Steps between C-alpha positions, in 0.01 A plus 500: 500500500787738570648424158160557341480834680839596354385401150191714545719801577667448161177446305244733655522878467608676818229721636355651814186654644499826687437453871337722758431468873149396603314623809715276723827620347560174312636535146253362244508490121302757303283323237558601140848643555714210378769608255812349345841568657749557221825494698435195722814291569537154344566232763787257451469120540694532827194669646349151541764432766535841661127552543461196729714619794352848459151353517583286804627810677197700391258237632700412810235618745240262357754219457606505865139535612412181310794317659406620849136393464612162368727455800226597743256255346771235525519557877121476530499178298775353720279525809255258342218747562356482150508119492344479847230755420402316183502171688269648764262615228506157341412332828217742574338510158612165363146357482361811326683516170336818372575697816854364507570599137363851554688546830835390357443709188412806710805465726737461206329783313537741792863396555581563133304826492685646797835330556555382142528135600523251216800266503424412864189312386699239311592323824131474594394316185571147641281570804208615286547207262466252784194670645323535165551131430344421837194706405457324166653790307794501262837667456349761268274623780795526740717702264201701379417606854852630559565647156168683473545656843850608402391627157205703626711627788754639255243615245289693750787574737446771759859583597710219353858627542626323186233625258273781618757702692769453235265591214370805682855609571598467133181680394571787738198430721465520876569150639177335610278754326176375345467238775120519540418366153753218525352392834148514354576270206699235688214288636287507180798385293585234760139382484536448123808287565334302779194426287719362223703271729206386712281418199781282365560342843135398534509329161806302607339403831194373314700319232877447543526426128404864434840603635727662242788297646314168520733211420820704531719311747712801593189687615377221727490547875844566652626349819347659811670823601525595866455866581622650828260544788351848531674633811492818705810634325328466165208707629747765615673509162164538324410785735834667426429466128155652551647795691759543225224504240307766691813714540573450132161634398509790746852597398425490128166679513562759770875538554634490142718197571682336216805282447722606790223499759340184362834319496550597864150375584563164334835467677315565825267214409802275446651589839167452679444167325848384598456599866142378540487214251737261674790530255867494590706793380697291251181342363334839458805642323519198271128523423534870420785428262312217330188713466698785349679257268163373376425857389832553322358432155209737562738768626728463197201511267409836651843633407502345153150629434610848599787460251248463217326826584834672562625393158189643336542822697867532402406460134211748534250251355289434811272792416497388136359162605250673728395721210456203266299295749285796599376567147273192466396517865402866465250406228290274723443713807644465851278206599611272218853637530511375860382157381768512230760559771373189676550302180855629459590420861350151471705419191821643644459287812581192291849640444543687830323297772671694778257764628775737610689454174189553291421818692842644418462408131143608436410780738744750343299440180148455633495797736567762230283315246216522750547873537480544124181295453322613817578203727636588844825351626304326774288320239818409310639341818173312548522365144856385575386323818222313323716390209783387726302323771238318293737387226751370755275203574490394134833576332769227484778755560390549863745289701277497809205357310713240325650392835151448642396296197820297519445408865139404430591305185261701282595532131489859380250425223251363756551807719442727203166329431401561862619858542447684171120543542560655843770734370264608223228577756743689722631707208143581395421612854825699502399675178168601657681631807737704282213655304326586827824643639528733201137608539538586870828683448713254699829676561 
């Protein structure tokens, strides 16, 4: 992609829009002012190499934030709290499959919407597989419950630090702004996901041969998996996480917190989890390192994605691309333009499944395009969220999804048959939300 960006600087005409400060002092493009730059410099092939360290330095605040959050979640995972909490839910609701599926989906959805959890769910797949088999359900139901909660949590995220906060930062928006609408749409979208999974689960309960993985040996019931007992220390860790979540929301909405303050808050969560969660110092440090290491690829993708935009900026073709994309969108009105943005984000997610990385690639384009065609930056961020979150549970380039399918022994083609109707319904609902957001002046 970086090489493609360099080639674009050689092929496309350099150009720029005039910019002017809006009522908040933020520089925005002035529609209709794009013009060619005659004396723009021509980038050398070496720019492919030099732009990467520059981009890593430019995005260092987000990169280190991602690593810190990964480390903190590693410490939480090491306490066994998540495994124990899920096990407690399984024991309590094990004879009521519908309530169990909704409860697990809701918990995972909230965790993804707020803390950005995703990879942590992989370790819980064997537990859910065993339970679903005991209830007469199949592996598809188990993975569907987890994946749909994760996908809706990311798609309708309230304050996900890896997607919403990063995208708003890149778009020049106040972190956490526009929260009310995102909170309002979470449960309706989750209900769409639950209905899809539960309708399938009931068919499998009634007729096991209706399972999409019927006869596939790898997807048969796994050996029983023991989950840790739900102890007092796990309750304490969950309470600490709840307090952290409340502080996170208060800090973002009322105190203008962003990366530095949020990083400090997450580090506080790690220290509290270590002290109250029954971990030894060495174990906590090791868990933090392993959690951060698990986020290394995501962190690097943030830097490499920034390199793409930086290359386009250096070659003065970023505004040229914005101008070209804005022309067809400007002909259809802001409502359909917002839906068009959703389509673009959904397609790009196949190539850039990292939410943070996609935000750095697309928001420098989508934010000014939105201003030109009458779509607010907040709506552009919402379109990014929908395209990233909902497509993540269908695309084969999402490593988290493929790991879940691998553990469950589900072939990708069978998963695609199960999930694509749901993704289509979610994207349709997302399009309706975007049109409504434009109508109500969501900003």
